[in-house]
Amino acid sequence: MTRKRLMAGNWKMNKTIGEAVVLAQEICNQYEEKWDDACDVVVCPPFVDLKPAKTVFEFDRVPIGVGAQNVHWEESGAFTGEISVPMLKEIGCEWCIIGHSERRGYFGETNEEVNKKAKALIAGQIKPIICVGESLAVRDEGTTLDFVTAQVIAAFAGIDAAQAVKCVVAYEPIWAIGTGRTATPEQAQEVCAAIRATLAELFGQATADEMRVLYGGSMNPGNVDLLIAQPDIDGGLIGGAALKKESFVQLIEACLK
Ligand code: PEP
Protein backbone atom coordinates (compact mmCIF):
# COMPACT_ATOMS: atom_id res chain seq x y z
CA MET A 1 0.00 0.00 0.00
CA THR A 2 1.51 3.31 -0.97
CA ARG A 3 0.26 6.30 0.90
CA LYS A 4 0.99 9.78 -0.39
CA ARG A 5 3.21 11.54 2.09
CA LEU A 6 2.11 14.69 3.89
CA MET A 7 4.37 17.48 5.09
CA ALA A 8 2.51 19.93 7.33
CA GLY A 9 4.09 23.01 8.88
CA ASN A 10 2.76 24.11 12.25
CA TRP A 11 3.66 27.78 12.51
CA LYS A 12 2.26 27.97 16.05
CA MET A 13 1.91 31.60 17.31
CA ASN A 14 4.44 32.95 14.82
CA LYS A 15 4.18 35.34 11.86
CA THR A 16 2.14 38.50 11.54
CA ILE A 17 0.04 38.77 8.38
CA GLY A 18 2.86 40.58 6.59
CA GLU A 19 5.41 37.95 7.64
CA ALA A 20 3.07 35.11 6.76
CA VAL A 21 2.55 36.45 3.25
CA VAL A 22 6.31 36.69 2.77
CA LEU A 23 6.91 33.09 3.93
CA ALA A 24 3.98 31.73 1.90
CA GLN A 25 5.30 33.53 -1.18
CA GLU A 26 8.83 32.23 -0.58
CA ILE A 27 7.53 28.66 -0.39
CA CYS A 28 5.46 29.23 -3.54
CA ASN A 29 8.51 30.51 -5.38
CA GLN A 30 10.27 27.19 -4.73
CA TYR A 31 7.27 25.06 -5.73
CA GLU A 32 7.85 22.45 -8.39
CA GLU A 33 5.23 20.13 -9.88
CA LYS A 34 7.15 17.08 -8.69
CA TRP A 35 6.31 18.08 -5.09
CA ASP A 36 2.71 17.25 -5.77
CA ASP A 37 3.53 13.76 -7.01
CA ALA A 38 5.59 13.05 -3.88
CA CYS A 39 3.60 14.63 -1.08
CA ASP A 40 0.80 16.88 0.04
CA VAL A 41 2.11 20.15 1.45
CA VAL A 42 0.15 22.09 4.06
CA VAL A 43 0.93 25.12 6.18
CA CYS A 44 -0.91 25.77 9.42
CA PRO A 45 -0.45 29.44 10.36
CA PRO A 46 -2.30 31.40 13.07
CA PHE A 47 -5.99 32.06 12.31
CA VAL A 48 -5.44 35.63 11.09
CA ASP A 49 -2.88 34.42 8.54
CA LEU A 50 -5.01 31.66 7.02
CA LYS A 51 -6.78 33.76 4.41
CA PRO A 52 -3.67 35.75 3.40
CA ALA A 53 -1.62 32.54 3.01
CA LYS A 54 -4.45 30.85 1.11
CA THR A 55 -4.68 33.87 -1.20
CA VAL A 56 -0.95 33.64 -2.01
CA PHE A 57 -1.26 29.94 -2.90
CA GLU A 58 -4.41 30.48 -4.96
CA PHE A 59 -2.99 33.46 -6.80
CA ASP A 60 0.10 31.45 -7.75
CA ARG A 61 -2.03 28.38 -8.46
CA VAL A 62 0.12 26.09 -6.33
CA PRO A 63 -1.48 23.08 -4.63
CA ILE A 64 -0.36 23.93 -1.12
CA GLY A 65 -3.12 23.60 1.46
CA VAL A 66 -3.76 25.63 4.56
CA GLY A 67 -4.76 24.32 7.95
CA ALA A 68 -5.83 25.84 11.25
CA GLN A 69 -4.21 24.94 14.56
CA ASN A 70 -7.44 24.62 16.52
CA VAL A 71 -11.23 24.85 16.16
CA HIS A 72 -14.36 24.83 18.29
CA TRP A 73 -16.86 22.02 17.81
CA GLU A 74 -19.96 24.26 17.86
CA GLU A 75 -20.97 26.03 14.66
CA SER A 76 -21.62 29.40 16.29
CA GLY A 77 -22.65 30.94 19.58
CA ALA A 78 -21.40 32.52 22.76
CA PHE A 79 -17.87 31.09 22.77
CA THR A 80 -15.69 34.18 23.08
CA GLY A 81 -12.36 33.85 21.35
CA GLU A 82 -13.23 30.69 19.46
CA ILE A 83 -13.37 29.90 15.72
CA SER A 84 -15.84 27.46 14.13
CA VAL A 85 -15.70 24.96 11.29
CA PRO A 86 -17.94 27.06 8.97
CA MET A 87 -15.60 30.04 9.50
CA LEU A 88 -12.59 27.94 8.50
CA LYS A 89 -14.50 26.44 5.61
CA GLU A 90 -15.36 29.83 4.15
CA ILE A 91 -11.74 30.85 3.89
CA GLY A 92 -10.82 27.63 2.11
CA CYS A 93 -9.09 25.95 5.01
CA GLU A 94 -8.84 22.23 4.23
CA TRP A 95 -7.03 20.92 7.32
CA CYS A 96 -7.01 21.48 11.06
CA ILE A 97 -4.59 20.35 13.76
CA ILE A 98 -6.35 19.19 16.91
CA GLY A 99 -5.06 17.84 20.21
CA HIS A 100 -1.61 19.38 19.89
CA SER A 101 0.30 18.80 23.13
CA GLU A 102 0.64 22.57 23.63
CA ARG A 103 -3.15 22.88 23.55
CA ARG A 104 -3.56 19.87 25.80
CA GLY A 105 -0.86 21.10 28.18
CA TYR A 106 -1.39 24.89 28.30
CA PHE A 107 -5.11 25.11 27.55
CA GLY A 108 -6.41 21.91 29.11
CA GLU A 109 -7.72 20.33 25.91
CA THR A 110 -9.06 16.89 26.80
CA ASN A 111 -9.43 13.68 24.79
CA GLU A 112 -13.21 14.25 24.81
CA GLU A 113 -12.79 17.72 23.30
CA VAL A 114 -10.40 16.37 20.67
CA ASN A 115 -13.09 13.84 19.76
CA LYS A 116 -15.79 16.54 19.50
CA LYS A 117 -13.51 18.66 17.33
CA ALA A 118 -12.69 15.70 15.09
CA LYS A 119 -16.40 14.98 14.57
CA ALA A 120 -17.20 18.64 13.82
CA LEU A 121 -14.35 18.87 11.32
CA ILE A 122 -15.33 15.63 9.56
CA ALA A 123 -18.94 16.86 9.32
CA GLY A 124 -17.64 20.09 7.80
CA GLN A 125 -15.31 18.27 5.41
CA ILE A 126 -12.12 19.66 6.91
CA LYS A 127 -9.46 17.02 7.46
CA PRO A 128 -8.36 16.68 11.10
CA ILE A 129 -4.68 16.19 11.94
CA ILE A 130 -5.07 14.52 15.33
CA CYS A 131 -2.00 14.85 17.56
CA VAL A 132 -1.11 12.26 20.14
CA GLY A 133 2.06 11.68 22.12
CA GLU A 134 3.51 10.92 25.51
CA SER A 135 5.43 12.99 28.04
CA LEU A 136 8.93 12.05 29.14
CA ALA A 137 7.49 10.73 32.42
CA VAL A 138 5.21 8.33 30.52
CA ARG A 139 8.09 7.18 28.30
CA ASP A 140 10.33 6.62 31.31
CA GLU A 141 7.57 4.62 32.98
CA GLY A 142 7.48 2.34 29.93
CA THR A 143 3.78 2.94 29.22
CA THR A 144 4.09 4.91 25.96
CA LEU A 145 2.19 2.46 23.76
CA ASP A 146 -0.72 2.15 26.21
CA PHE A 147 -0.89 5.92 26.63
CA VAL A 148 -0.83 6.73 22.93
CA THR A 149 -3.24 3.91 22.07
CA ALA A 150 -5.71 5.27 24.62
CA GLN A 151 -5.44 8.76 23.08
CA VAL A 152 -6.15 7.33 19.62
CA ILE A 153 -9.15 5.31 20.81
CA ALA A 154 -10.58 8.36 22.60
CA ALA A 155 -10.05 10.67 19.62
CA PHE A 156 -11.94 8.31 17.30
CA ALA A 157 -14.86 7.43 19.61
CA GLY A 158 -18.09 7.30 17.61
CA ILE A 159 -16.30 7.81 14.29
CA ASP A 160 -16.74 5.15 11.59
CA ALA A 161 -14.25 3.88 9.04
CA ALA A 162 -15.57 6.06 6.19
CA GLN A 163 -15.03 9.12 8.40
CA ALA A 164 -11.74 7.97 9.92
CA VAL A 165 -10.11 7.62 6.54
CA LYS A 166 -10.33 11.42 6.15
CA CYS A 167 -8.20 11.91 9.27
CA VAL A 168 -4.45 12.00 9.78
CA VAL A 169 -2.81 11.03 13.07
CA ALA A 170 0.39 12.78 14.10
CA TYR A 171 2.60 11.08 16.68
CA GLU A 172 4.39 13.83 18.58
CA PRO A 173 6.31 12.80 21.67
CA ILE A 174 6.11 15.85 23.94
CA TRP A 175 9.75 15.48 24.97
CA ALA A 176 10.79 15.94 21.33
CA ILE A 177 8.72 19.04 20.52
CA GLY A 178 10.79 22.17 20.18
CA THR A 179 13.58 20.58 22.21
CA GLY A 180 15.94 19.62 19.42
CA ARG A 181 15.71 16.09 20.81
CA THR A 182 14.19 13.81 18.16
CA ALA A 183 12.78 10.34 18.68
CA THR A 184 15.04 7.82 17.00
CA PRO A 185 13.58 6.38 13.80
CA GLU A 186 13.06 3.10 15.69
CA GLN A 187 11.22 4.80 18.57
CA ALA A 188 9.03 6.77 16.16
CA GLN A 189 8.33 3.70 14.02
CA GLU A 190 7.39 1.60 17.04
CA VAL A 191 4.73 4.07 18.14
CA CYS A 192 3.47 4.85 14.61
CA ALA A 193 3.10 1.09 13.98
CA ALA A 194 1.15 0.79 17.24
CA ILE A 195 -1.09 3.67 16.14
CA ARG A 196 -1.76 1.93 12.83
CA ALA A 197 -2.47 -1.36 14.63
CA THR A 198 -5.00 0.49 16.81
CA LEU A 199 -6.60 2.04 13.73
CA ALA A 200 -6.78 -1.47 12.21
CA GLU A 201 -8.55 -2.77 15.32
CA LEU A 202 -11.00 0.11 15.21
CA PHE A 203 -11.66 0.35 11.48
CA GLY A 204 -10.18 -2.72 9.77
CA GLN A 205 -6.78 -3.21 8.16
CA ALA A 206 -7.74 -1.75 4.77
CA THR A 207 -8.77 1.57 6.32
CA ALA A 208 -5.72 1.65 8.59
CA ASP A 209 -3.50 1.02 5.58
CA GLU A 210 -5.02 4.03 3.81
CA MET A 211 -4.63 6.45 6.73
CA ARG A 212 -1.58 8.62 7.10
CA VAL A 213 0.40 8.62 10.33
CA LEU A 214 2.91 11.45 10.71
CA TYR A 215 5.83 11.95 13.05
CA GLY A 216 6.45 15.32 14.68
CA GLY A 217 9.10 16.47 17.12
CA SER A 218 12.20 18.39 16.05
CA MET A 219 12.05 16.98 12.52
CA ASN A 220 14.68 18.78 10.46
CA PRO A 221 16.62 18.36 7.21
CA GLY A 222 19.26 16.33 9.07
CA ASN A 223 16.96 13.65 10.45
CA VAL A 224 14.05 13.59 8.00
CA ASP A 225 15.39 10.88 5.67
CA LEU A 226 15.60 8.14 8.26
CA LEU A 227 12.29 9.10 9.84
CA ILE A 228 10.23 9.06 6.65
CA ALA A 229 11.96 5.87 5.51
CA GLN A 230 10.10 4.02 8.29
CA PRO A 231 7.21 1.93 7.00
CA ASP A 232 4.55 3.49 9.22
CA ILE A 233 5.69 7.13 9.02
CA ASP A 234 3.95 8.92 6.19
CA GLY A 235 5.40 12.39 6.62
CA GLY A 236 5.87 15.06 9.22
CA LEU A 237 4.18 17.66 11.36
CA ILE A 238 6.90 20.25 11.58
CA GLY A 239 7.23 23.16 13.99
CA GLY A 240 10.49 25.13 14.11
CA ALA A 241 11.82 23.93 10.76
CA ALA A 242 8.60 25.05 9.03
CA LEU A 243 9.23 28.70 9.91
CA LYS A 244 12.06 29.08 7.42
CA LYS A 245 11.66 28.60 3.71
CA GLU A 246 15.02 26.79 3.35
CA SER A 247 14.39 24.08 5.93
CA PHE A 248 10.71 23.58 5.07
CA VAL A 249 11.52 23.17 1.39
CA GLN A 250 14.33 20.74 2.25
CA LEU A 251 11.86 18.65 4.25
CA ILE A 252 9.44 18.59 1.32
CA GLU A 253 12.25 17.68 -1.06
CA ALA A 254 13.22 14.76 1.17
CA CYS A 255 9.96 13.18 0.01
CA LEU A 256 11.16 13.29 -3.62
CA LYS A 257 14.08 10.94 -2.98
C1 PEP B 1 5.06 20.74 16.63
O1 PEP B 1 4.86 21.66 17.41
O2 PEP B 1 4.10 20.17 16.11
C2 PEP B 1 6.44 20.35 16.39
C3 PEP B 1 6.66 19.16 15.88
O3 PEP B 1 7.41 21.26 16.70
P1 PEP B 1 9.00 21.12 16.45
O4 PEP B 1 9.17 20.58 15.05
O5 PEP B 1 9.52 22.49 16.61
O6 PEP B 1 9.51 20.15 17.45
Tab-separated table of C-alpha atoms and ligand atoms in Angstrom:
chain	number	residue	atom	x	y	z
A	1	MET	CA	0.000	0.000	0.000
A	2	THR	CA	1.514	3.314	-0.972
A	3	ARG	CA	0.264	6.298	0.904
A	4	LYS	CA	0.990	9.778	-0.385
A	5	ARG	CA	3.214	11.540	2.088
A	6	LEU	CA	2.112	14.686	3.894
A	7	MET	CA	4.372	17.483	5.094
A	8	ALA	CA	2.511	19.926	7.326
A	9	GLY	CA	4.092	23.006	8.879
A	10	ASN	CA	2.760	24.113	12.253
A	11	TRP	CA	3.664	27.776	12.514
A	12	LYS	CA	2.258	27.971	16.050
A	13	MET	CA	1.914	31.597	17.310
A	14	ASN	CA	4.442	32.954	14.819
A	15	LYS	CA	4.178	35.338	11.863
A	16	THR	CA	2.142	38.497	11.538
A	17	ILE	CA	0.044	38.767	8.377
A	18	GLY	CA	2.862	40.576	6.591
A	19	GLU	CA	5.413	37.953	7.637
A	20	ALA	CA	3.066	35.108	6.759
A	21	VAL	CA	2.547	36.447	3.245
A	22	VAL	CA	6.308	36.689	2.772
A	23	LEU	CA	6.913	33.088	3.933
A	24	ALA	CA	3.978	31.731	1.902
A	25	GLN	CA	5.296	33.531	-1.176
A	26	GLU	CA	8.829	32.231	-0.579
A	27	ILE	CA	7.531	28.656	-0.386
A	28	CYS	CA	5.461	29.233	-3.545
A	29	ASN	CA	8.507	30.507	-5.378
A	30	GLN	CA	10.266	27.193	-4.729
A	31	TYR	CA	7.266	25.058	-5.726
A	32	GLU	CA	7.846	22.450	-8.391
A	33	GLU	CA	5.229	20.129	-9.877
A	34	LYS	CA	7.145	17.078	-8.686
A	35	TRP	CA	6.315	18.077	-5.093
A	36	ASP	CA	2.709	17.255	-5.767
A	37	ASP	CA	3.533	13.762	-7.010
A	38	ALA	CA	5.589	13.049	-3.885
A	39	CYS	CA	3.600	14.629	-1.078
A	40	ASP	CA	0.798	16.880	0.040
A	41	VAL	CA	2.106	20.150	1.450
A	42	VAL	CA	0.150	22.085	4.062
A	43	VAL	CA	0.928	25.116	6.178
A	44	CYS	CA	-0.910	25.772	9.419
A	45	PRO	CA	-0.450	29.442	10.363
A	46	PRO	CA	-2.296	31.398	13.068
A	47	PHE	CA	-5.990	32.059	12.313
A	48	VAL	CA	-5.438	35.627	11.088
A	49	ASP	CA	-2.880	34.415	8.536
A	50	LEU	CA	-5.013	31.658	7.017
A	51	LYS	CA	-6.781	33.762	4.407
A	52	PRO	CA	-3.673	35.750	3.395
A	53	ALA	CA	-1.625	32.539	3.009
A	54	LYS	CA	-4.450	30.853	1.105
A	55	THR	CA	-4.678	33.873	-1.198
A	56	VAL	CA	-0.954	33.640	-2.006
A	57	PHE	CA	-1.255	29.940	-2.895
A	58	GLU	CA	-4.413	30.481	-4.960
A	59	PHE	CA	-2.995	33.456	-6.798
A	60	ASP	CA	0.103	31.453	-7.754
A	61	ARG	CA	-2.034	28.379	-8.456
A	62	VAL	CA	0.125	26.089	-6.333
A	63	PRO	CA	-1.475	23.078	-4.633
A	64	ILE	CA	-0.362	23.931	-1.118
A	65	GLY	CA	-3.122	23.601	1.455
A	66	VAL	CA	-3.757	25.627	4.560
A	67	GLY	CA	-4.763	24.320	7.950
A	68	ALA	CA	-5.834	25.836	11.245
A	69	GLN	CA	-4.206	24.941	14.556
A	70	ASN	CA	-7.443	24.618	16.524
A	71	VAL	CA	-11.229	24.854	16.155
A	72	HIS	CA	-14.357	24.829	18.288
A	73	TRP	CA	-16.862	22.023	17.811
A	74	GLU	CA	-19.956	24.262	17.860
A	75	GLU	CA	-20.972	26.032	14.656
A	76	SER	CA	-21.624	29.399	16.285
A	77	GLY	CA	-22.648	30.943	19.576
A	78	ALA	CA	-21.396	32.523	22.760
A	79	PHE	CA	-17.866	31.092	22.771
A	80	THR	CA	-15.687	34.183	23.078
A	81	GLY	CA	-12.364	33.853	21.350
A	82	GLU	CA	-13.229	30.686	19.456
A	83	ILE	CA	-13.366	29.899	15.721
A	84	SER	CA	-15.836	27.460	14.134
A	85	VAL	CA	-15.698	24.958	11.286
A	86	PRO	CA	-17.942	27.057	8.967
A	87	MET	CA	-15.599	30.038	9.501
A	88	LEU	CA	-12.590	27.935	8.501
A	89	LYS	CA	-14.499	26.444	5.605
A	90	GLU	CA	-15.365	29.832	4.151
A	91	ILE	CA	-11.735	30.848	3.885
A	92	GLY	CA	-10.820	27.632	2.106
A	93	CYS	CA	-9.089	25.947	5.009
A	94	GLU	CA	-8.841	22.234	4.234
A	95	TRP	CA	-7.030	20.919	7.316
A	96	CYS	CA	-7.013	21.477	11.055
A	97	ILE	CA	-4.585	20.348	13.756
A	98	ILE	CA	-6.352	19.195	16.914
A	99	GLY	CA	-5.062	17.841	20.211
A	100	HIS	CA	-1.609	19.382	19.885
A	101	SER	CA	0.297	18.800	23.130
A	102	GLU	CA	0.638	22.570	23.627
A	103	ARG	CA	-3.154	22.881	23.552
A	104	ARG	CA	-3.563	19.868	25.804
A	105	GLY	CA	-0.865	21.105	28.182
A	106	TYR	CA	-1.393	24.889	28.296
A	107	PHE	CA	-5.114	25.110	27.545
A	108	GLY	CA	-6.412	21.914	29.114
A	109	GLU	CA	-7.724	20.331	25.913
A	110	THR	CA	-9.063	16.887	26.800
A	111	ASN	CA	-9.434	13.685	24.793
A	112	GLU	CA	-13.210	14.253	24.808
A	113	GLU	CA	-12.788	17.725	23.296
A	114	VAL	CA	-10.399	16.372	20.672
A	115	ASN	CA	-13.087	13.836	19.762
A	116	LYS	CA	-15.792	16.541	19.500
A	117	LYS	CA	-13.505	18.660	17.334
A	118	ALA	CA	-12.692	15.696	15.092
A	119	LYS	CA	-16.399	14.981	14.574
A	120	ALA	CA	-17.201	18.638	13.822
A	121	LEU	CA	-14.346	18.865	11.319
A	122	ILE	CA	-15.327	15.633	9.558
A	123	ALA	CA	-18.936	16.856	9.316
A	124	GLY	CA	-17.640	20.091	7.800
A	125	GLN	CA	-15.307	18.274	5.409
A	126	ILE	CA	-12.123	19.664	6.914
A	127	LYS	CA	-9.462	17.019	7.461
A	128	PRO	CA	-8.355	16.683	11.097
A	129	ILE	CA	-4.680	16.190	11.943
A	130	ILE	CA	-5.071	14.520	15.333
A	131	CYS	CA	-1.996	14.855	17.557
A	132	VAL	CA	-1.109	12.255	20.145
A	133	GLY	CA	2.058	11.680	22.121
A	134	GLU	CA	3.506	10.919	25.509
A	135	SER	CA	5.434	12.990	28.043
A	136	LEU	CA	8.931	12.045	29.139
A	137	ALA	CA	7.489	10.725	32.418
A	138	VAL	CA	5.214	8.326	30.520
A	139	ARG	CA	8.092	7.182	28.296
A	140	ASP	CA	10.329	6.622	31.312
A	141	GLU	CA	7.568	4.620	32.978
A	142	GLY	CA	7.482	2.337	29.930
A	143	THR	CA	3.781	2.939	29.216
A	144	THR	CA	4.089	4.908	25.964
A	145	LEU	CA	2.193	2.465	23.764
A	146	ASP	CA	-0.718	2.147	26.208
A	147	PHE	CA	-0.887	5.916	26.634
A	148	VAL	CA	-0.833	6.731	22.932
A	149	THR	CA	-3.238	3.914	22.066
A	150	ALA	CA	-5.711	5.274	24.624
A	151	GLN	CA	-5.443	8.759	23.078
A	152	VAL	CA	-6.145	7.334	19.618
A	153	ILE	CA	-9.149	5.309	20.808
A	154	ALA	CA	-10.581	8.360	22.599
A	155	ALA	CA	-10.052	10.669	19.620
A	156	PHE	CA	-11.942	8.311	17.297
A	157	ALA	CA	-14.857	7.430	19.609
A	158	GLY	CA	-18.090	7.299	17.610
A	159	ILE	CA	-16.296	7.810	14.292
A	160	ASP	CA	-16.743	5.153	11.595
A	161	ALA	CA	-14.247	3.877	9.035
A	162	ALA	CA	-15.570	6.062	6.194
A	163	GLN	CA	-15.028	9.117	8.403
A	164	ALA	CA	-11.741	7.971	9.918
A	165	VAL	CA	-10.109	7.621	6.542
A	166	LYS	CA	-10.326	11.416	6.154
A	167	CYS	CA	-8.201	11.905	9.273
A	168	VAL	CA	-4.453	11.998	9.783
A	169	VAL	CA	-2.809	11.026	13.069
A	170	ALA	CA	0.393	12.783	14.103
A	171	TYR	CA	2.603	11.082	16.685
A	172	GLU	CA	4.386	13.835	18.575
A	173	PRO	CA	6.313	12.796	21.671
A	174	ILE	CA	6.108	15.846	23.940
A	175	TRP	CA	9.749	15.475	24.968
A	176	ALA	CA	10.791	15.944	21.333
A	177	ILE	CA	8.723	19.043	20.522
A	178	GLY	CA	10.790	22.172	20.181
A	179	THR	CA	13.581	20.580	22.214
A	180	GLY	CA	15.943	19.615	19.418
A	181	ARG	CA	15.712	16.085	20.805
A	182	THR	CA	14.188	13.808	18.158
A	183	ALA	CA	12.782	10.344	18.682
A	184	THR	CA	15.039	7.820	17.000
A	185	PRO	CA	13.581	6.379	13.797
A	186	GLU	CA	13.058	3.099	15.692
A	187	GLN	CA	11.218	4.796	18.574
A	188	ALA	CA	9.031	6.768	16.165
A	189	GLN	CA	8.331	3.701	14.022
A	190	GLU	CA	7.390	1.605	17.043
A	191	VAL	CA	4.728	4.074	18.143
A	192	CYS	CA	3.470	4.853	14.614
A	193	ALA	CA	3.100	1.090	13.985
A	194	ALA	CA	1.147	0.789	17.239
A	195	ILE	CA	-1.090	3.671	16.141
A	196	ARG	CA	-1.759	1.929	12.829
A	197	ALA	CA	-2.473	-1.357	14.631
A	198	THR	CA	-4.998	0.490	16.810
A	199	LEU	CA	-6.599	2.039	13.727
A	200	ALA	CA	-6.784	-1.468	12.211
A	201	GLU	CA	-8.547	-2.766	15.319
A	202	LEU	CA	-11.001	0.114	15.210
A	203	PHE	CA	-11.659	0.350	11.476
A	204	GLY	CA	-10.176	-2.722	9.769
A	205	GLN	CA	-6.783	-3.215	8.162
A	206	ALA	CA	-7.739	-1.750	4.772
A	207	THR	CA	-8.771	1.574	6.320
A	208	ALA	CA	-5.718	1.649	8.591
A	209	ASP	CA	-3.499	1.024	5.585
A	210	GLU	CA	-5.022	4.030	3.814
A	211	MET	CA	-4.635	6.447	6.730
A	212	ARG	CA	-1.580	8.617	7.103
A	213	VAL	CA	0.402	8.619	10.326
A	214	LEU	CA	2.912	11.452	10.715
A	215	TYR	CA	5.833	11.954	13.045
A	216	GLY	CA	6.445	15.325	14.680
A	217	GLY	CA	9.103	16.471	17.122
A	218	SER	CA	12.202	18.390	16.048
A	219	MET	CA	12.048	16.984	12.516
A	220	ASN	CA	14.676	18.777	10.458
A	221	PRO	CA	16.616	18.364	7.207
A	222	GLY	CA	19.263	16.332	9.071
A	223	ASN	CA	16.956	13.649	10.449
A	224	VAL	CA	14.046	13.585	8.002
A	225	ASP	CA	15.387	10.883	5.673
A	226	LEU	CA	15.600	8.141	8.263
A	227	LEU	CA	12.285	9.095	9.844
A	228	ILE	CA	10.229	9.064	6.653
A	229	ALA	CA	11.961	5.867	5.514
A	230	GLN	CA	10.104	4.019	8.292
A	231	PRO	CA	7.215	1.925	6.995
A	232	ASP	CA	4.549	3.489	9.219
A	233	ILE	CA	5.694	7.126	9.019
A	234	ASP	CA	3.950	8.921	6.190
A	235	GLY	CA	5.398	12.389	6.620
A	236	GLY	CA	5.875	15.059	9.217
A	237	LEU	CA	4.178	17.662	11.358
A	238	ILE	CA	6.895	20.252	11.582
A	239	GLY	CA	7.233	23.163	13.992
A	240	GLY	CA	10.486	25.126	14.106
A	241	ALA	CA	11.819	23.930	10.760
A	242	ALA	CA	8.596	25.050	9.029
A	243	LEU	CA	9.232	28.697	9.906
A	244	LYS	CA	12.062	29.084	7.421
A	245	LYS	CA	11.663	28.600	3.710
A	246	GLU	CA	15.022	26.787	3.349
A	247	SER	CA	14.386	24.082	5.927
A	248	PHE	CA	10.709	23.580	5.072
A	249	VAL	CA	11.516	23.170	1.386
A	250	GLN	CA	14.329	20.737	2.245
A	251	LEU	CA	11.859	18.645	4.248
A	252	ILE	CA	9.443	18.586	1.317
A	253	GLU	CA	12.247	17.678	-1.060
A	254	ALA	CA	13.220	14.755	1.175
A	255	CYS	CA	9.964	13.180	0.007
A	256	LEU	CA	11.160	13.289	-3.617
A	257	LYS	CA	14.076	10.942	-2.978
B	1	PEP	C1	5.063	20.739	16.635
B	1	PEP	O1	4.861	21.655	17.409
B	1	PEP	O2	4.102	20.166	16.111
B	1	PEP	C2	6.443	20.346	16.387
B	1	PEP	C3	6.661	19.162	15.880
B	1	PEP	O3	7.412	21.257	16.702
B	1	PEP	P1	8.998	21.116	16.448
B	1	PEP	O4	9.172	20.583	15.049
B	1	PEP	O5	9.525	22.494	16.607
B	1	PEP	O6	9.513	20.145	17.453
